[in-house]
CSV table of C-alpha atoms and ligand atoms in Angstrom, one decimal:
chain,number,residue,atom,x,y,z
X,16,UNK,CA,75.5,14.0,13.3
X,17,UNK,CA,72.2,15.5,11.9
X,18,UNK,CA,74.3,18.4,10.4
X,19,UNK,CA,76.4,15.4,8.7
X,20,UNK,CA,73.7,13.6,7.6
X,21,UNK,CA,72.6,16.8,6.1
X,22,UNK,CA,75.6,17.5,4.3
X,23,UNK,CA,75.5,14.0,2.7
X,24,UNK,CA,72.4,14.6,1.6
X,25,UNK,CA,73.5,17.9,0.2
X,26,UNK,CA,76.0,16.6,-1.9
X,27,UNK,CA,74.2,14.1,-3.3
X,28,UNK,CA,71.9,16.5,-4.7
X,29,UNK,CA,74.6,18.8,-5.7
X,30,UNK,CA,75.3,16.9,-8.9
X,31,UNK,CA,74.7,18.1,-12.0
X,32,UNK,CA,71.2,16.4,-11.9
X,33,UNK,CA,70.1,18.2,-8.4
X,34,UNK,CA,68.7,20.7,-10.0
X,35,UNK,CA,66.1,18.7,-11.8
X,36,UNK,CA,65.9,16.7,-9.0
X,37,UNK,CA,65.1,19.2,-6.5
X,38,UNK,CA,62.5,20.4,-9.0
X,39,UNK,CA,60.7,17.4,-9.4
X,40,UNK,CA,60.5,17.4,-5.6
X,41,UNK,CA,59.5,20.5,-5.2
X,42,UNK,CA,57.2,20.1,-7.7
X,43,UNK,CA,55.6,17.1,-6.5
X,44,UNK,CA,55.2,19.0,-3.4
X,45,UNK,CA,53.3,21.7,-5.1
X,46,UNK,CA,51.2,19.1,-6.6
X,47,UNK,CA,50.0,18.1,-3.6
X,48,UNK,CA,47.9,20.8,-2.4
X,49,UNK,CA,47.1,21.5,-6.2
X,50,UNK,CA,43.4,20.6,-6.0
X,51,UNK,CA,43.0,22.1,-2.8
X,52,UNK,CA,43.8,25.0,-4.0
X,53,UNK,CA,42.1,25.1,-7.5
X,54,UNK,CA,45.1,25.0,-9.4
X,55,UNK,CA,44.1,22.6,-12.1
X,56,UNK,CA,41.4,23.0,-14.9
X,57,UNK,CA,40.0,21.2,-17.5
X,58,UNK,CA,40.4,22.6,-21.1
X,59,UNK,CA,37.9,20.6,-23.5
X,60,UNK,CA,39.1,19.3,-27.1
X,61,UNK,CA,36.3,19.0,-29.4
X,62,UNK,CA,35.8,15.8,-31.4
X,63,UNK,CA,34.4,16.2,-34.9
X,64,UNK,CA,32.0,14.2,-37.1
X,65,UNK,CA,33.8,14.9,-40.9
X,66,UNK,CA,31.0,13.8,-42.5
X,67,UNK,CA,28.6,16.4,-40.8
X,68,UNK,CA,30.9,18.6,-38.5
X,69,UNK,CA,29.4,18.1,-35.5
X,70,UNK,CA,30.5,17.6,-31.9
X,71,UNK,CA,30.3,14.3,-31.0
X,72,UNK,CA,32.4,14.7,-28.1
X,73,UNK,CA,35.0,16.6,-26.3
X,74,UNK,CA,38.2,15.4,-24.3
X,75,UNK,CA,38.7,16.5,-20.9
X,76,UNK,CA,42.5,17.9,-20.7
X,77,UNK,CA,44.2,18.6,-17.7
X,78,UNK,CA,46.0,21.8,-16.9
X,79,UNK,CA,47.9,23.3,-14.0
X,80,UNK,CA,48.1,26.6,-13.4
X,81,UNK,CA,50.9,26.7,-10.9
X,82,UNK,CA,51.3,30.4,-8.4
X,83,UNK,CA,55.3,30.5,-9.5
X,84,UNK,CA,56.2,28.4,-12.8
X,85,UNK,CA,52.1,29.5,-14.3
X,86,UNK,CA,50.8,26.9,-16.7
X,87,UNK,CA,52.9,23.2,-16.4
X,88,UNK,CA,51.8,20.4,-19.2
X,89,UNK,CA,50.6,17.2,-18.4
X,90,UNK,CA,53.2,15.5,-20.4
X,91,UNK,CA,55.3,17.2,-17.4
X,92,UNK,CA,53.2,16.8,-14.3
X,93,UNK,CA,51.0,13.7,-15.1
X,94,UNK,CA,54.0,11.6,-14.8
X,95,UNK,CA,54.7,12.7,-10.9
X,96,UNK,CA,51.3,12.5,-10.6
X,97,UNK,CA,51.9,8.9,-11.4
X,98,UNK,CA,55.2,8.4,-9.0
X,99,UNK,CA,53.3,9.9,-6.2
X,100,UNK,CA,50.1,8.1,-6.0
X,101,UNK,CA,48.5,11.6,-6.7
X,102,UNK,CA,46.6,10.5,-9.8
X,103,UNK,CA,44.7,8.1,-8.3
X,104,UNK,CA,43.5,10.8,-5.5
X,105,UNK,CA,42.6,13.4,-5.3
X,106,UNK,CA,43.8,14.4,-8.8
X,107,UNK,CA,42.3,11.7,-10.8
X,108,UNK,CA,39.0,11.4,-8.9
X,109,UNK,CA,38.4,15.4,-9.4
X,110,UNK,CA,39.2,14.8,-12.9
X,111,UNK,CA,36.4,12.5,-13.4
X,112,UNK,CA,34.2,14.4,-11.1
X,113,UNK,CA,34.8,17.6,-12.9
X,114,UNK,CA,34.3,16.6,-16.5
X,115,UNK,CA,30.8,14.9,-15.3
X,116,UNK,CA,29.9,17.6,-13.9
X,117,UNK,CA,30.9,20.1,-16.6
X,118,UNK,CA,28.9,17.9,-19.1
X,119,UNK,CA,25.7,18.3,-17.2
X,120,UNK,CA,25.9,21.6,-17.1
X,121,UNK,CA,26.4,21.8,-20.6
X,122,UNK,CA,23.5,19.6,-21.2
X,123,UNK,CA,21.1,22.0,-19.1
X,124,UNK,CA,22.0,24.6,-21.0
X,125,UNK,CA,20.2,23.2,-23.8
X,126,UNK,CA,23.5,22.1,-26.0
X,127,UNK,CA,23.1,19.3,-28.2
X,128,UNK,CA,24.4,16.4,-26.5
X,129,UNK,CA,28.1,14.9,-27.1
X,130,UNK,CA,30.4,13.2,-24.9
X,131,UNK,CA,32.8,13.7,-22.5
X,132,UNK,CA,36.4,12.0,-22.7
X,133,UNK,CA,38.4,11.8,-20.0
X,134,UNK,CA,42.2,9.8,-19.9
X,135,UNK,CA,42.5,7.7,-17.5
X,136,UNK,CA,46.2,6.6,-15.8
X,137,UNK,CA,47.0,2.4,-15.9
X,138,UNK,CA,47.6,3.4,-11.9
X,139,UNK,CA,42.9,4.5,-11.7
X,140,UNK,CA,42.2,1.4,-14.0
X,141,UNK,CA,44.3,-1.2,-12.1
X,142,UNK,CA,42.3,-0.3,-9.0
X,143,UNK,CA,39.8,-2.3,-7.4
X,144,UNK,CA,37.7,0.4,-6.4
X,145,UNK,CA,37.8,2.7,-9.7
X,146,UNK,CA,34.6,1.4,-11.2
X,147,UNK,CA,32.9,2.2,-7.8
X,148,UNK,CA,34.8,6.0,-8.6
X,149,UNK,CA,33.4,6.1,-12.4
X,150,UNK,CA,30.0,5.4,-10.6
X,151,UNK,CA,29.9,7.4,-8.1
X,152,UNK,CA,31.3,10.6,-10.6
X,153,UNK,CA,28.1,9.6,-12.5
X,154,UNK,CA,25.8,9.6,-10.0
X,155,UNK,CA,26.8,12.7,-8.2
X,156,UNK,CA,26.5,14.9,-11.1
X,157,UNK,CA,23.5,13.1,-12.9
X,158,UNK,CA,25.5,12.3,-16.2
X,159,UNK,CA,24.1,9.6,-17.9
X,160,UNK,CA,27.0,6.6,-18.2
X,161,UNK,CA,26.8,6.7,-21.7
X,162,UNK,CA,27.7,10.5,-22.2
X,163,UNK,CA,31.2,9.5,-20.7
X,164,UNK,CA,34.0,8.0,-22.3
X,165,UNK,CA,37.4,6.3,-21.0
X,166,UNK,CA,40.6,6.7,-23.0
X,167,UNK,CA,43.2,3.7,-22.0
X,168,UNK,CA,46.4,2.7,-24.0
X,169,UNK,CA,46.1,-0.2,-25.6
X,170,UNK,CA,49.5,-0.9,-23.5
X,171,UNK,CA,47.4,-0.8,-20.4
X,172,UNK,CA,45.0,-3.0,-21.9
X,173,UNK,CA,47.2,-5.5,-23.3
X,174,UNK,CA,49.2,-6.6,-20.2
X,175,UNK,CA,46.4,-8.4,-18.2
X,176,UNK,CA,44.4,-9.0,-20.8
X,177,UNK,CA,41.7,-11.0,-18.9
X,178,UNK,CA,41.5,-8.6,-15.9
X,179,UNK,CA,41.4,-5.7,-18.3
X,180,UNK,CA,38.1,-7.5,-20.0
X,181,UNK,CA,36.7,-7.9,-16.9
X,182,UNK,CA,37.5,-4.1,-15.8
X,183,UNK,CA,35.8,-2.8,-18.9
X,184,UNK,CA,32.5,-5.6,-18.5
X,185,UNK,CA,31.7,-3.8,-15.5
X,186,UNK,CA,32.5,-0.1,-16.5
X,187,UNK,CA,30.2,-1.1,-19.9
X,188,UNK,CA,27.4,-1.8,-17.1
X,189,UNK,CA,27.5,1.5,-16.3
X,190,UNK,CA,26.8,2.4,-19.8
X,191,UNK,CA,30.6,4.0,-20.2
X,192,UNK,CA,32.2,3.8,-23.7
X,193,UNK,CA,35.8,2.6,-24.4
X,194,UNK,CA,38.6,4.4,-26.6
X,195,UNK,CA,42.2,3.2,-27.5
X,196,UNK,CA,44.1,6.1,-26.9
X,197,UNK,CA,47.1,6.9,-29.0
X,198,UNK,CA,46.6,3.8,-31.2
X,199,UNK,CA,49.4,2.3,-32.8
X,200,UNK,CA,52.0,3.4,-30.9
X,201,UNK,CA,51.6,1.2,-28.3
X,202,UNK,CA,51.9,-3.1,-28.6
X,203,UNK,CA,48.2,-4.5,-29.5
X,204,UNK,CA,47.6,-8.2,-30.0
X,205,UNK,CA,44.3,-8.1,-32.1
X,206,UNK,CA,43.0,-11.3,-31.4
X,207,UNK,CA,42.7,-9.4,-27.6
X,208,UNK,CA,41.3,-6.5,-29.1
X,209,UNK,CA,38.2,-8.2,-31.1
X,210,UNK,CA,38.0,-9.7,-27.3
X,211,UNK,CA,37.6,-6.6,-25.6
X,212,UNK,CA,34.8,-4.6,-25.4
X,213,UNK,CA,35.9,-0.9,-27.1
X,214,UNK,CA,34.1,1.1,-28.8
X,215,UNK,CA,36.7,3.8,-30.3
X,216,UNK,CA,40.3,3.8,-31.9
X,217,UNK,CA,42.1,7.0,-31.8
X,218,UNK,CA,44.6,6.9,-34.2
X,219,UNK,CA,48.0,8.4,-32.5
X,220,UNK,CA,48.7,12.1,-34.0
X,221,UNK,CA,52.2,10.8,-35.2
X,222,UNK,CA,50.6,8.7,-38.0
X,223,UNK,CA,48.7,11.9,-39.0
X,224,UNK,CA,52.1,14.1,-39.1
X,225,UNK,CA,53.2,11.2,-41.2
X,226,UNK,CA,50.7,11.7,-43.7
X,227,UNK,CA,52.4,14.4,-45.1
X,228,UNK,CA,55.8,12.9,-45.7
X,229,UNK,CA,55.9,11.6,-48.8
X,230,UNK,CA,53.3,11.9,-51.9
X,231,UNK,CA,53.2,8.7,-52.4
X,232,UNK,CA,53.0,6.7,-48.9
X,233,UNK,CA,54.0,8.2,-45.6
X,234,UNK,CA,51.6,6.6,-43.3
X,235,UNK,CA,48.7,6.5,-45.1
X,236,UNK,CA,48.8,2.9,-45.7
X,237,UNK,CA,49.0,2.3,-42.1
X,238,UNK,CA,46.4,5.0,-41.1
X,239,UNK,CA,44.1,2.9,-43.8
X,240,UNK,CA,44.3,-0.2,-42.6
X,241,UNK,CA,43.7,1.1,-38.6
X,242,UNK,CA,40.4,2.8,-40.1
X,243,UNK,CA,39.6,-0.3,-42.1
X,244,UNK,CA,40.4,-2.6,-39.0
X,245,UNK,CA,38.3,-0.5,-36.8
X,246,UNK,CA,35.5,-0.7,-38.9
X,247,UNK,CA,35.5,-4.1,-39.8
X,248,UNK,CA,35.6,-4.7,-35.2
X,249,UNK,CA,32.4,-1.6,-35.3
X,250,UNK,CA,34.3,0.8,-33.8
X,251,UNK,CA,34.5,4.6,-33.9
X,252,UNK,CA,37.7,5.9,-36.2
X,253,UNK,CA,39.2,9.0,-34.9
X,254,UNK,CA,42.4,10.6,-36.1
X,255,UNK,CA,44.6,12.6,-33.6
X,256,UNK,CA,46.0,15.8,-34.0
X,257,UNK,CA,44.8,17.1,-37.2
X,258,UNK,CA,46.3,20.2,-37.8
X,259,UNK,CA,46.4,21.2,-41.9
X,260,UNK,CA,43.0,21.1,-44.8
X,261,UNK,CA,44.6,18.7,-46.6
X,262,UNK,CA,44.9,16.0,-43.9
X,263,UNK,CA,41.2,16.9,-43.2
X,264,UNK,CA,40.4,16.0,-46.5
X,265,UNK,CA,42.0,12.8,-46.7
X,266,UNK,CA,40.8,11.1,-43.8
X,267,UNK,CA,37.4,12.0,-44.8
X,268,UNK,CA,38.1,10.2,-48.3
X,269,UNK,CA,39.2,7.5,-46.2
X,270,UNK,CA,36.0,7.0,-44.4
X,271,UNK,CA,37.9,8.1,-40.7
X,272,UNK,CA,34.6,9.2,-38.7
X,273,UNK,CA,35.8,12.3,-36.1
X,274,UNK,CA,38.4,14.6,-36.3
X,275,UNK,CA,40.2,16.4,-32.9
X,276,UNK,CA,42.9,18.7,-33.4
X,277,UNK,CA,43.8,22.4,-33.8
X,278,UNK,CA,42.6,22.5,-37.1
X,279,UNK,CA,38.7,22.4,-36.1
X,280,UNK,CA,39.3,23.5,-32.4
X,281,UNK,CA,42.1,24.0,-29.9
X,282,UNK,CA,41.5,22.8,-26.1
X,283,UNK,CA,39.8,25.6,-24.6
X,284,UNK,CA,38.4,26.5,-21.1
X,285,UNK,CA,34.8,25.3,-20.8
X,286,UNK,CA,33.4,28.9,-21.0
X,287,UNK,CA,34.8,29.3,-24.2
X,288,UNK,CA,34.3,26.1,-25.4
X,289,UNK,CA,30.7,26.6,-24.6
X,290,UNK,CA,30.3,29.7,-27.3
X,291,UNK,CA,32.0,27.5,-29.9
X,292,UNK,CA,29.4,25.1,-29.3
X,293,UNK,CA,26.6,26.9,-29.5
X,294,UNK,CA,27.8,28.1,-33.2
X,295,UNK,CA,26.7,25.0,-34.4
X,296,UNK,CA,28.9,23.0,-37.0
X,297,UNK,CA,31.7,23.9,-38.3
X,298,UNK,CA,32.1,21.7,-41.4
X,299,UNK,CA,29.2,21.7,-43.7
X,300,UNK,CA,31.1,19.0,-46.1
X,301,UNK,CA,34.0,18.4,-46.9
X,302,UNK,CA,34.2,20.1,-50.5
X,303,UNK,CA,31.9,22.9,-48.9
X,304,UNK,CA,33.0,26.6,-47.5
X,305,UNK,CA,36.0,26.7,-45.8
X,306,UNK,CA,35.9,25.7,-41.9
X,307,UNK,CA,34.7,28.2,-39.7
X,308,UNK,CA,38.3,28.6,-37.3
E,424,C2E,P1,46.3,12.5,-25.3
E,424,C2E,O1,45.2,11.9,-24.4
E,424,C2E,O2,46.7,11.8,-26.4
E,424,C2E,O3,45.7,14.0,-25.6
E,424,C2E,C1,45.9,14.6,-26.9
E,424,C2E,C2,47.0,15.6,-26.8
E,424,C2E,O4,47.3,16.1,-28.1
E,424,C2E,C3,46.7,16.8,-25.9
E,424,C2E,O5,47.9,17.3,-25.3
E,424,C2E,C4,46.2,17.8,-27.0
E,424,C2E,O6,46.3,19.2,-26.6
E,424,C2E,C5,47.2,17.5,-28.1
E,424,C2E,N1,46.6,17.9,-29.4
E,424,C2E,C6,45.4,17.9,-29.9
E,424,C2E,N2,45.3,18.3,-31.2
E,424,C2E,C7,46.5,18.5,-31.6
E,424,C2E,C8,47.1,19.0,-32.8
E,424,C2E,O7,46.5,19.2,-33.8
E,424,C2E,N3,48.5,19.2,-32.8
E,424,C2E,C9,49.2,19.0,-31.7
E,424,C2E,N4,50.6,19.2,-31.8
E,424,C2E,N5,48.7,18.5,-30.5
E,424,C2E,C10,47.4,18.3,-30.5
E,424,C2E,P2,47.9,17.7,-23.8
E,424,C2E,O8,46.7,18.4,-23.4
E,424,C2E,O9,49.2,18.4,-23.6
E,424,C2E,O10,48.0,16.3,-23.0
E,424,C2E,C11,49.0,15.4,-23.2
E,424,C2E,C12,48.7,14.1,-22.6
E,424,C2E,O11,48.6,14.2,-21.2
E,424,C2E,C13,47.4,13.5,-23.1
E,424,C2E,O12,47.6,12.9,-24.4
E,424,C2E,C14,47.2,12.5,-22.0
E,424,C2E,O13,47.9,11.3,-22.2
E,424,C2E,C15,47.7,13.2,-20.8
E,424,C2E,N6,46.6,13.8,-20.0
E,424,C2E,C16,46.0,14.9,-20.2
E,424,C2E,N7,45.0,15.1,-19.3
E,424,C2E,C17,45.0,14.0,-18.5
E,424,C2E,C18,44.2,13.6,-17.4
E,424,C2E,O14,43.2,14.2,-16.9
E,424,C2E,N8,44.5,12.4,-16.8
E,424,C2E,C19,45.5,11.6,-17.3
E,424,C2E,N9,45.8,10.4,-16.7
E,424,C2E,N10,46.3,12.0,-18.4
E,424,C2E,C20,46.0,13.1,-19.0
E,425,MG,MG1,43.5,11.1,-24.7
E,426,MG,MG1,45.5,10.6,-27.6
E,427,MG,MG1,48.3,11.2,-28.2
């Protein structure tokens, strides 16, 4: 009977999907013992001031390096992370734990300060217990609650509006900061998000590829009235995923306050990251030098 059951189970898996299937599986697997055995890293992405090029923070990334299939992307393993439970713990809770403590370290070692950004899954925020995991992340490595920063979707924050708001009053206690991640893309009612206590809009890097599509318009309308919105609410404008000079230039017309993409800086390993910081800026203005790469 088992050896039946077994070949039922075969066959279902021998469709042209089983492949990916079994992958995923396998993966998932794999994933479990990830942190165990020091197969993820952080990479940091630097945020940039435009007006004065410097670091004003940098956003933890996540990256596995698995022993068979070498480095997987988030996009691909943060979503069984999800299915699993994983991302909750251990993954997410080493996450947190690791950027704090990365940004301490950095901090003794005499850089000037900026924070630390770190994304945070719907699956941590609708917990219970996850402003007790913020804490304790801070107060196990001795960062300061307002060096850290939480990136939600405005999704997330949009489908229990009220709980959300309280979710963020308490993390605010702590001294954390707020950012919209990937703004715009997602559905925001903005009566709920003068309500809310934020602090940063990231605009989503598809509105910045936009900017380039026609002379005349693209997105930069729409990328104009986010940075004007934000303002007018006091938050912090940052643009996603600028990659070319002339995009540069252009939000820094507009007034857009930080820059993150491979323009300026790539994510990086902290090590390396660390050297890059200790160059000091890398814009003087923006009709200055060219940009130190
Ligand atoms: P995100 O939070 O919107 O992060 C920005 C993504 O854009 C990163 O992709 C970054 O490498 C990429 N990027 C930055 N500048 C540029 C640019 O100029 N051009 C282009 N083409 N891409 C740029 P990455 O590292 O692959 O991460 C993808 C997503 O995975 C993140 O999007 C985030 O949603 C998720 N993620 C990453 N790390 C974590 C984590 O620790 N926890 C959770 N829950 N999600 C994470
Ligand atoms: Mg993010
Ligand atoms: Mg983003
Ligand atoms: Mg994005």
């Amino acid at each position: 009977r088992a050896k039946e059951a077994g070949k039922n189970a075969f066959e279902i898996f021998s469709t042209e999907q089983s492949g990916d299937l079994r992958g995923r599986f396998e993966l998932e697997g794999d994933l479990h013992y990830a942190v165990q055995r020091s197969e993820l890293e952080l990479h940091y992405q630097p945020l940039i001031e435009i007006g004065s090029g410097r670091v004003r923070a940098v956003e933890a990334l996540l990256r596995w390096h698995h022993p068979r299939l070498g480095l997987i992307s988030p996009a691909t393993f943060i979503p069984l992370a999800e299915e699993s439970g994983l991302i909750v713990r251990p993954i997410g809770e080493w996450v947190l734990a690791e950027a704090c403590r990365q940004t301490v370290a950095w901090q003794r070692a005499g850089l000037p300060n900026f924070r630390v950004s770190v994304n945070v899954s719907p699956l941590q925020f609708g917990r219970e217990d996850f402003v007790e995991t913020v804490a304790s992340a801070l107060a196990f490595s001795g960062l300061e609650g307002r060096w850290l920063e939480l990136e939600l979707t405005e999704t997330l924050l949009m489908r229990r509006v009220s709980e959300s708001a309280r979710q963020l009053a308490r993390l605010r206690e702590l001294g954390v900061s707020i950012a919209i991640d990937d703004f715009g893309t997602g559905h925001s009612s903005l009566a709920y998000l003068q309500q809310l206590p934020i602090d940063t809009l990231k605009i989503d890097r598809s509105f910045i590829l936009g900017l380039d599509d026609s002379p005349q318009g693209g997105t930069r309308p729409l990328i104009q009235a986010m940075i004007a919105m934000g303002h007018a609410l006091e938050l912090t404008v940052v643009a996603e995923g600028v990659e070319t000079e002339a995009q540069l230039q252009w939000l820094g017309q507009q007034g857009c306050d930080l820059t993150q993409g491979f323009l300026l800086a790539r994510p990086q390993p902290a090590e390396k990251l660390g050297h890059f910081l200790q160059a000091g800026p890398t814009v003087n203005s923006l009709t200055g030098p060219s940009h130190r790469r």
